[in-house]
Each structure stands twice: as structure tokens, then as C-alpha cells.
Tab-separated table of C-alpha atoms in Angstrom:
chain	number	residue	atom	x	y	z
O	1	LEU	CA	100.236	67.487	110.736
O	2	SER	CA	100.211	68.056	114.420
O	3	ALA	CA	101.099	71.090	116.500
O	4	ALA	CA	104.355	69.444	117.426
O	5	GLU	CA	105.283	68.924	113.771
O	6	CYS	CA	104.593	72.588	112.978
O	7	ASN	CA	106.608	73.950	115.868
O	8	TYR	CA	109.964	75.346	114.568
O	9	GLY	CA	111.337	75.645	118.160
O	10	ASP	CA	112.113	79.271	117.208
O	11	PRO	CA	111.276	81.697	120.032
O	12	CYS	CA	110.607	84.391	117.424
O	13	THR	CA	107.697	82.496	115.709
O	14	SER	CA	104.261	81.490	116.795
O	15	ASP	CA	103.570	78.033	115.273
O	16	GLU	CA	100.195	76.537	114.915
O	17	CYS	CA	98.433	73.729	112.929
O	18	SER	CA	95.132	74.750	111.201
O	19	ALA	CA	93.252	72.477	108.884
O	20	ASN	CA	96.471	70.236	108.489
O	21	VAL	CA	98.420	73.259	107.349
O	22	CYS	CA	101.303	74.907	109.380
O	23	VAL	CA	100.707	78.578	110.195
O	24	HIS	CA	103.794	80.589	111.318
O	25	ALA	CA	103.506	84.105	112.634
O	26	GLN	CA	106.835	85.953	112.906
O	27	LEU	CA	107.436	87.711	116.243
O	28	GLY	CA	110.778	89.137	115.205
O	29	GLU	CA	112.425	90.126	111.937
O	30	PRO	CA	114.153	86.996	110.469
O	31	SER	CA	117.249	87.141	108.404
O	32	TYR	CA	116.932	86.329	104.698
O	33	LEU	CA	118.966	85.971	101.534
O	34	HIS	CA	118.251	88.652	98.936
O	35	VAL	CA	118.926	87.181	95.477
O	36	VAL	CA	119.017	89.409	92.256
O	37	ASN	CA	118.791	88.365	88.610
O	38	THR	CA	119.435	91.489	86.437
O	39	ALA	CA	118.706	89.994	83.098
O	40	LYS	CA	117.299	86.917	81.265
O	41	SER	CA	119.578	84.142	82.358
O	42	TRP	CA	120.179	80.499	83.357
O	43	LYS	CA	122.153	81.411	86.475
O	44	LYS	CA	121.668	79.807	89.880
O	45	LEU	CA	122.672	80.266	93.481
O	46	LYS	CA	124.499	77.344	95.123
O	47	LEU	CA	123.655	77.255	98.761
O	48	GLY	CA	125.715	74.957	100.937
O	49	TYR	CA	125.338	73.967	104.580
O	50	SER	CA	128.910	74.304	105.861
O	51	SER	CA	130.203	77.761	106.609
O	52	THR	CA	133.487	76.988	104.718
O	53	SER	CA	132.753	74.657	101.850
O	54	LEU	CA	130.064	74.015	99.275
O	55	PHE	CA	131.097	70.381	98.827
O	56	THR	CA	131.976	69.059	102.307
O	57	PRO	CA	130.936	67.635	104.669
O	58	LYS	CA	127.999	65.641	103.433
O	59	GLN	CA	124.778	66.013	105.367
O	60	ASN	CA	122.162	63.389	106.011
O	61	VAL	CA	118.984	65.517	106.084
O	62	ILE	CA	116.586	62.549	106.334
O	63	ALA	CA	118.202	60.956	109.325
O	64	GLY	CA	115.129	61.685	111.392
O	65	GLY	CA	112.724	60.363	108.778
O	66	ASN	CA	112.170	63.649	107.003
O	67	THR	CA	110.121	63.432	103.759
O	68	MET	CA	109.855	66.998	102.519
O	69	MET	CA	111.785	70.243	101.918
O	70	CYS	CA	110.004	73.349	103.341
O	71	VAL	CA	111.174	76.657	101.905
O	72	THR	CA	109.894	80.180	103.004
O	73	LEU	CA	110.416	82.716	100.217
O	74	ARG	CA	108.928	85.641	98.265
O	75	GLY	CA	109.577	87.364	94.996
O	76	ASN	CA	108.839	90.630	93.375
O	77	SER	CA	106.129	91.516	90.789
O	78	ALA	CA	108.453	90.636	87.866
O	79	THR	CA	109.322	87.067	89.214
O	80	ASP	CA	108.226	84.396	86.713
O	81	TRP	CA	107.926	81.465	89.131
O	82	SER	CA	107.415	79.069	86.262
O	83	ARG	CA	110.992	79.669	85.225
O	84	ILE	CA	112.438	79.277	88.756
O	85	GLN	CA	113.577	75.787	89.983
O	86	ILE	CA	115.006	74.074	92.991
O	87	ARG	CA	117.728	71.536	92.377
O	88	PRO	CA	119.194	69.717	95.415
O	89	GLN	CA	122.902	68.813	94.742
O	90	GLY	CA	122.529	70.672	91.454
O	91	SER	CA	120.770	67.676	89.948
O	92	ILE	CA	119.217	68.256	86.472
O	93	SER	CA	117.385	64.959	86.369
O	94	SER	CA	114.204	66.085	88.298
O	95	PRO	CA	114.300	69.685	89.317
O	96	VAL	CA	111.149	71.133	90.832
O	97	SER	CA	109.594	74.245	89.225
O	98	LEU	CA	107.960	76.642	91.702
O	99	GLY	CA	105.288	77.793	89.221
O	100	GLY	CA	102.553	75.759	90.792
O	101	TYR	CA	103.043	76.771	94.355
O	102	GLY	CA	101.100	80.083	94.339
O	103	LEU	CA	104.162	82.189	95.385
O	104	GLY	CA	104.036	85.965	95.340
O	105	THR	CA	105.459	89.095	96.971
O	106	SER	CA	104.838	88.035	100.525
O	107	PHE	CA	106.780	85.449	102.470
O	108	THR	CA	105.096	82.065	101.889
O	109	GLU	CA	106.130	78.552	102.997
O	110	ILE	CA	105.938	75.694	100.535
O	111	CYS	CA	106.694	72.112	101.187
O	112	ILE	CA	107.980	69.897	98.422
O	113	PRO	CA	107.987	66.083	98.826
O	114	LEU	CA	111.557	64.748	98.383
O	115	ALA	CA	110.169	62.175	96.042
O	116	ALA	CA	109.415	64.983	93.589
O	117	PHE	CA	113.149	65.374	92.993
O	118	GLY	CA	113.405	61.902	91.629
O	119	PRO	CA	115.839	59.030	92.533
O	120	GLY	CA	118.973	60.948	91.391
O	121	VAL	CA	119.386	62.935	94.678
O	122	ASP	CA	120.858	61.121	97.667
O	123	PHE	CA	119.499	63.016	100.639
O	124	THR	CA	121.856	61.213	103.008
O	125	GLN	CA	124.908	62.885	101.181
O	126	LEU	CA	123.659	66.411	100.549
O	127	THR	CA	126.180	69.277	100.386
O	128	LEU	CA	124.389	71.992	98.445
O	129	ILE	CA	121.073	73.176	97.103
O	130	GLU	CA	120.701	75.243	93.886
O	131	ILE	CA	117.990	77.733	94.818
O	132	PRO	CA	116.883	79.538	92.715
O	133	TYR	CA	117.899	78.169	89.364
O	134	SER	CA	116.849	80.619	86.711
O	135	ASN	CA	115.701	78.493	83.843
O	136	GLY	CA	115.627	81.233	81.330
O	137	ALA	CA	113.856	83.711	83.565
O	138	GLY	CA	113.924	87.388	83.069
O	139	PRO	CA	114.945	89.912	85.804
O	140	PHE	CA	113.675	89.188	89.292
O	141	GLU	CA	114.431	89.546	93.018
O	142	ILE	CA	113.800	86.679	95.432
O	143	ASP	CA	114.175	86.610	99.245
O	144	ILE	CA	114.803	83.233	100.964
O	145	GLN	CA	114.105	83.118	104.564
O	146	ARG	CA	114.170	79.491	105.571
O	147	ILE	CA	115.004	75.985	104.194
O	148	GLU	CA	114.062	73.041	106.479
O	149	PHE	CA	113.736	69.346	105.959
O	150	ARG	CA	110.731	68.144	107.773
O	151	GLY	CA	108.166	65.306	108.173
O	152	GLY	CA	110.188	63.133	110.570
O	153	VAL	CA	110.906	63.188	114.244
O	154	THR	CA	114.101	65.278	113.774
O	155	PRO	CA	113.744	68.260	111.421
O	156	PHE	CA	116.986	69.536	109.751
O	157	LEU	CA	117.396	73.218	109.423
O	158	TRP	CA	119.416	73.933	106.312
O	159	PHE	CA	119.215	77.746	106.292
O	160	GLY	CA	117.339	80.309	108.439
O	161	ASP	CA	117.867	81.912	111.829
O	162	PRO	CA	120.012	80.968	113.712
O	163	LYS	CA	121.719	79.045	110.878
O	164	THR	CA	122.623	81.819	108.381
O	165	ASP	CA	126.465	81.226	107.950
O	166	ASN	CA	126.018	79.035	104.895
O	167	LYS	CA	128.677	78.902	102.258
O	168	HIS	CA	127.423	80.071	98.771
O	169	ASP	CA	128.781	80.973	95.373
O	170	GLY	CA	126.780	84.189	95.131
O	171	ASN	CA	128.301	87.206	93.289
O	172	THR	CA	130.570	85.165	91.071
O	173	ALA	CA	130.472	85.430	87.228
O	174	SER	CA	128.196	82.546	86.687
O	175	SER	CA	125.944	82.932	89.738
O	176	LEU	CA	123.227	85.178	90.980
O	177	ALA	CA	124.006	88.208	93.081
O	178	VAL	CA	123.112	87.527	96.792
O	179	THR	CA	123.259	89.384	100.006
O	180	LEU	CA	122.425	88.183	103.517
O	181	VAL	CA	120.079	90.684	105.107
O	182	PRO	CA	120.381	90.235	108.872
O	183	GLY	CA	117.171	90.235	110.954
O	184	THR	CA	116.375	91.670	114.323
O	185	PRO	CA	115.571	89.577	117.451
O	186	CYS	CA	112.228	89.588	119.024
O	187	GLY	CA	111.519	92.973	120.643
O	188	ALA	CA	114.649	94.605	119.249
O	189	ASN	CA	114.674	98.256	118.174
O	190	LYS	CA	113.624	98.425	114.550
O	191	MET	CA	115.863	101.372	113.936
O	192	SER	CA	118.456	98.793	113.077
O	193	GLN	CA	116.456	96.931	110.447
O	194	PRO	CA	118.359	96.024	107.177
O	195	PRO	CA	117.635	97.153	103.601
O	196	GLY	CA	115.204	95.235	101.587
O	197	HIS	CA	112.382	95.205	104.281
O	198	ILE	CA	109.345	97.355	103.399
O	199	SER	CA	107.060	98.367	106.329
O	200	PRO	CA	103.358	98.767	105.565
O	201	GLU	CA	103.001	101.737	108.034
O	202	LYS	CA	101.216	104.744	106.640
O	203	ASN	CA	103.046	107.319	108.881
O	204	ILE	CA	105.805	107.806	106.307
O	205	SER	CA	105.752	109.141	102.791
O	206	LEU	CA	109.022	108.574	100.917
O	207	LYS	CA	109.799	109.453	97.276
O	208	ALA	CA	112.937	109.373	95.137
O	209	TYR	CA	113.289	111.123	91.716
O	210	PRO	CA	114.705	110.724	89.111
O	211	ASN	CA	115.025	106.992	89.450
O	212	PRO	CA	117.039	105.535	87.685
O	213	PHE	CA	119.588	108.403	88.169
O	214	SER	CA	122.962	109.144	86.921
O	215	GLU	CA	124.531	111.876	89.004
O	216	GLU	CA	122.013	113.182	91.610
O	217	VAL	CA	118.783	111.930	93.063
O	218	ASN	CA	116.198	113.886	95.098
O	219	ILE	CA	114.890	112.114	98.298
O	220	GLU	CA	111.580	113.546	99.614
O	221	PHE	CA	109.837	112.431	102.832
O	222	MET	CA	106.978	113.483	105.129
O	223	LEU	CA	105.723	112.163	108.437
O	224	VAL	CA	102.273	112.116	109.983
O	225	ASN	CA	103.739	112.522	113.464
O	226	THR	CA	106.697	114.607	114.656
O	227	GLU	CA	109.649	112.402	115.757
O	228	LYS	CA	113.321	111.767	115.230
O	229	VAL	CA	114.359	109.985	112.017
O	230	ARG	CA	117.396	108.832	110.086
O	231	LEU	CA	117.702	109.045	106.288
O	232	GLU	CA	120.536	107.160	104.628
O	233	ILE	CA	121.669	105.521	101.513
O	234	ILE	CA	122.542	101.708	101.773
O	235	SER	CA	124.447	99.604	99.332
O	236	LEU	CA	123.223	96.166	98.282
O	237	ASP	CA	125.604	94.465	100.639
O	238	GLY	CA	124.288	96.369	103.587
O	239	ARG	CA	126.903	99.190	103.873
O	240	GLN	CA	125.890	102.701	104.767
O	241	VAL	CA	126.924	104.788	101.716
O	242	SER	CA	125.784	108.100	102.959
O	243	LEU	CA	123.828	109.649	105.938
O	244	LEU	CA	121.598	112.339	104.427
O	245	PHE	CA	119.753	113.457	107.575
O	246	GLU	CA	119.418	112.575	111.278
O	247	GLY	CA	117.268	114.598	113.593
O	248	GLU	CA	113.684	115.633	114.308
O	249	ALA	CA	111.231	115.879	111.466
O	250	LYS	CA	108.079	117.863	112.086
O	251	ALA	CA	104.618	116.295	111.176
O	252	GLY	CA	103.359	117.445	107.805
O	253	GLU	CA	106.724	119.102	106.783
O	254	LEU	CA	108.006	118.087	103.463
O	255	GLN	CA	111.805	117.510	103.577
O	256	THR	CA	113.963	117.280	100.417
O	257	HIS	CA	117.547	116.048	100.396
O	258	GLN	CA	119.905	115.397	97.496
O	259	PHE	CA	122.265	112.537	97.055
O	260	ARG	CA	125.129	112.714	94.547
O	261	SER	CA	126.598	109.404	93.173
O	262	GLY	CA	130.170	110.583	93.006
O	263	VAL	CA	132.514	107.698	92.294
O	264	LEU	CA	130.041	104.895	93.266
O	265	ALA	CA	129.752	101.975	90.950
O	266	ASP	CA	126.516	101.581	88.830
O	267	GLY	CA	123.959	99.242	90.383
O	268	MET	CA	121.129	99.069	92.933
O	269	TYR	CA	121.118	100.938	96.240
O	270	PHE	CA	118.367	101.562	98.903
O	271	CYS	CA	117.188	104.865	100.296
O	272	ARG	CA	116.106	104.054	103.837
O	273	LEU	CA	114.203	106.080	106.308
O	274	LEU	CA	113.883	104.940	109.980
O	275	THR	CA	111.844	106.611	112.742
O	276	GLU	CA	112.433	106.576	116.488
O	277	SER	CA	109.017	104.677	116.927
O	278	GLY	CA	110.423	101.823	114.802
O	279	GLU	CA	108.764	102.418	111.493
O	280	MET	CA	110.903	102.031	108.295
O	281	ARG	CA	110.521	102.582	104.577
O	282	ASN	CA	112.969	101.577	101.828
O	283	ASN	CA	113.009	102.796	98.305
O	284	LYS	CA	115.210	101.068	95.624
O	285	LEU	CA	117.476	103.307	93.684
O	286	LEU	CA	119.058	102.396	90.453
O	287	LEU	CA	122.359	104.213	89.556
O	288	ALA	CA	122.833	103.898	85.773
O	289	ARG	CA	125.181	106.308	83.976
């Protein structure tokens, strides 16, 4: 691989080639698909290219000589990667299991030779990719940041900033639940960051109890530095359900706020705390009556 082959052409990434491996440093906060499997299943997410149809038009992703599919994704601690597959065009002849790619809870790029999918997939006529396919996997959460066909002179971006309007069949009875979590451009104010992103900063302590909850959950937070913050409840599709607090929080002062479920449907929500300086913490909340 050369430096040119590793260059996404994305102004929000720093792209280098080191020891024949592409190394990408994110300068902004990219968008990603948040995919949830709530129980052991054989469900999948069908992700098309068109913004209007899963089945048309057909895309030639190897027109520039591309030989591999590169995917950037992460899971959670419960993800059994040996049970997760990628199936271009929904082909069941030669799906590729992700168990051998060393994936974990941090975004990692893997590149799969197209030959690994066998002769049953025509990459000149591609309309959709089943990713992930849950081959009897238990509950998991997977975030998909980028899918690109590379190896030739003309890479083909299937999904990832700025191409995130892909048609999919998420949230239907036979598919996995999926939400597009929008990113933030390079240098943008992180106060607008979406749910699902967890910052490693130590300025914030955030707790929620009891969790799971049925009627009421207590949200506690404390900051190391005095600054303005916003505490809110976000639904899985990115809507603000409740604004619990907005104002100045003093350093070392423990604040406690209550959130009542009311008529909300059971399911997963996020408690999100954002600071004026751009730090953010998210806690998952499970409403189960």
C-alpha cells in the first residue's frame, strides 16, 4: 500500500501508510450507524447504496480495479464476532465471518478481499450489503462508520461521511434496529454531538440508578471544573425526550436529577451530559416495566 492508496480524500481524517497498513486518525466526529440486536437471532441489516431503493440501481464497485471491501466498525463487550457475518447482495454461498479480524469496542478498519465472498457475488451489479448478519448471535450493539471498496485507482465509497443517505431496512420486523448517529464536522462545537458517543475525559462523573428502571431514574453528575452544562434524555433515534438541567454546575458539587418515564415506550434511551468546553458523557438507560 502507498500513501495515496491510504488517502480517503476526507478533510476530517489524517491518512498515512505505516508498515504497509493504513492508519487513519479522525480529526472530526464521523457519522455512524448504530445497530442493535436485543436477543439471540438470525436477523440482519440490509444496507443499500441508493437513498430511495434497496434494489436499484445496480452499482459497479470494482470499476476502478477495486479488490477489497474495507469496513470501519466497533461492537460492545457482548458482541460475539464469530457469529457476525457480512453478505454482499445477501449471498449465503460464501459469507465472511468477522470472528478472525480482531474487532473490539474501538473503531477498527478491516479489509476483506472480494475473492473471500466467492464467485456467487457480482460486484459489478451490487445493490445492497447485509451487514451485520446475526448468525445466531446473542444481544449486541455494533457501530458502522465506513464501508469502502478499495485496491484500485478509483475507490468506491458505499457508506460513510459524506455518503450517509443509504436506504436500509432497519427497524422492520425481520431486521435489526438501526439509527444513523450524525457526526460533527472538523472543529465543530462538541455540544451538538449525538448519543452513542462516549468521551474518555475525566472531567465528568455521571451515574444513573436504578438501571434498568420502570417509573423513575436518578441521574447524578459531578464536574472537576465549574462550567455550563446541559443534561438531557435522548431516544434511540436521536430525539430529545427531556431536558433535565441547563446552566452552570460548580466544581465538586454533586447534582441529582430525576427523570420519570411517563408514557414513554419501553426500550433503550441515553442520558447525555455536555459541557461548554466540549466534553460529553452518555449513559445508556433501559426502560423496562
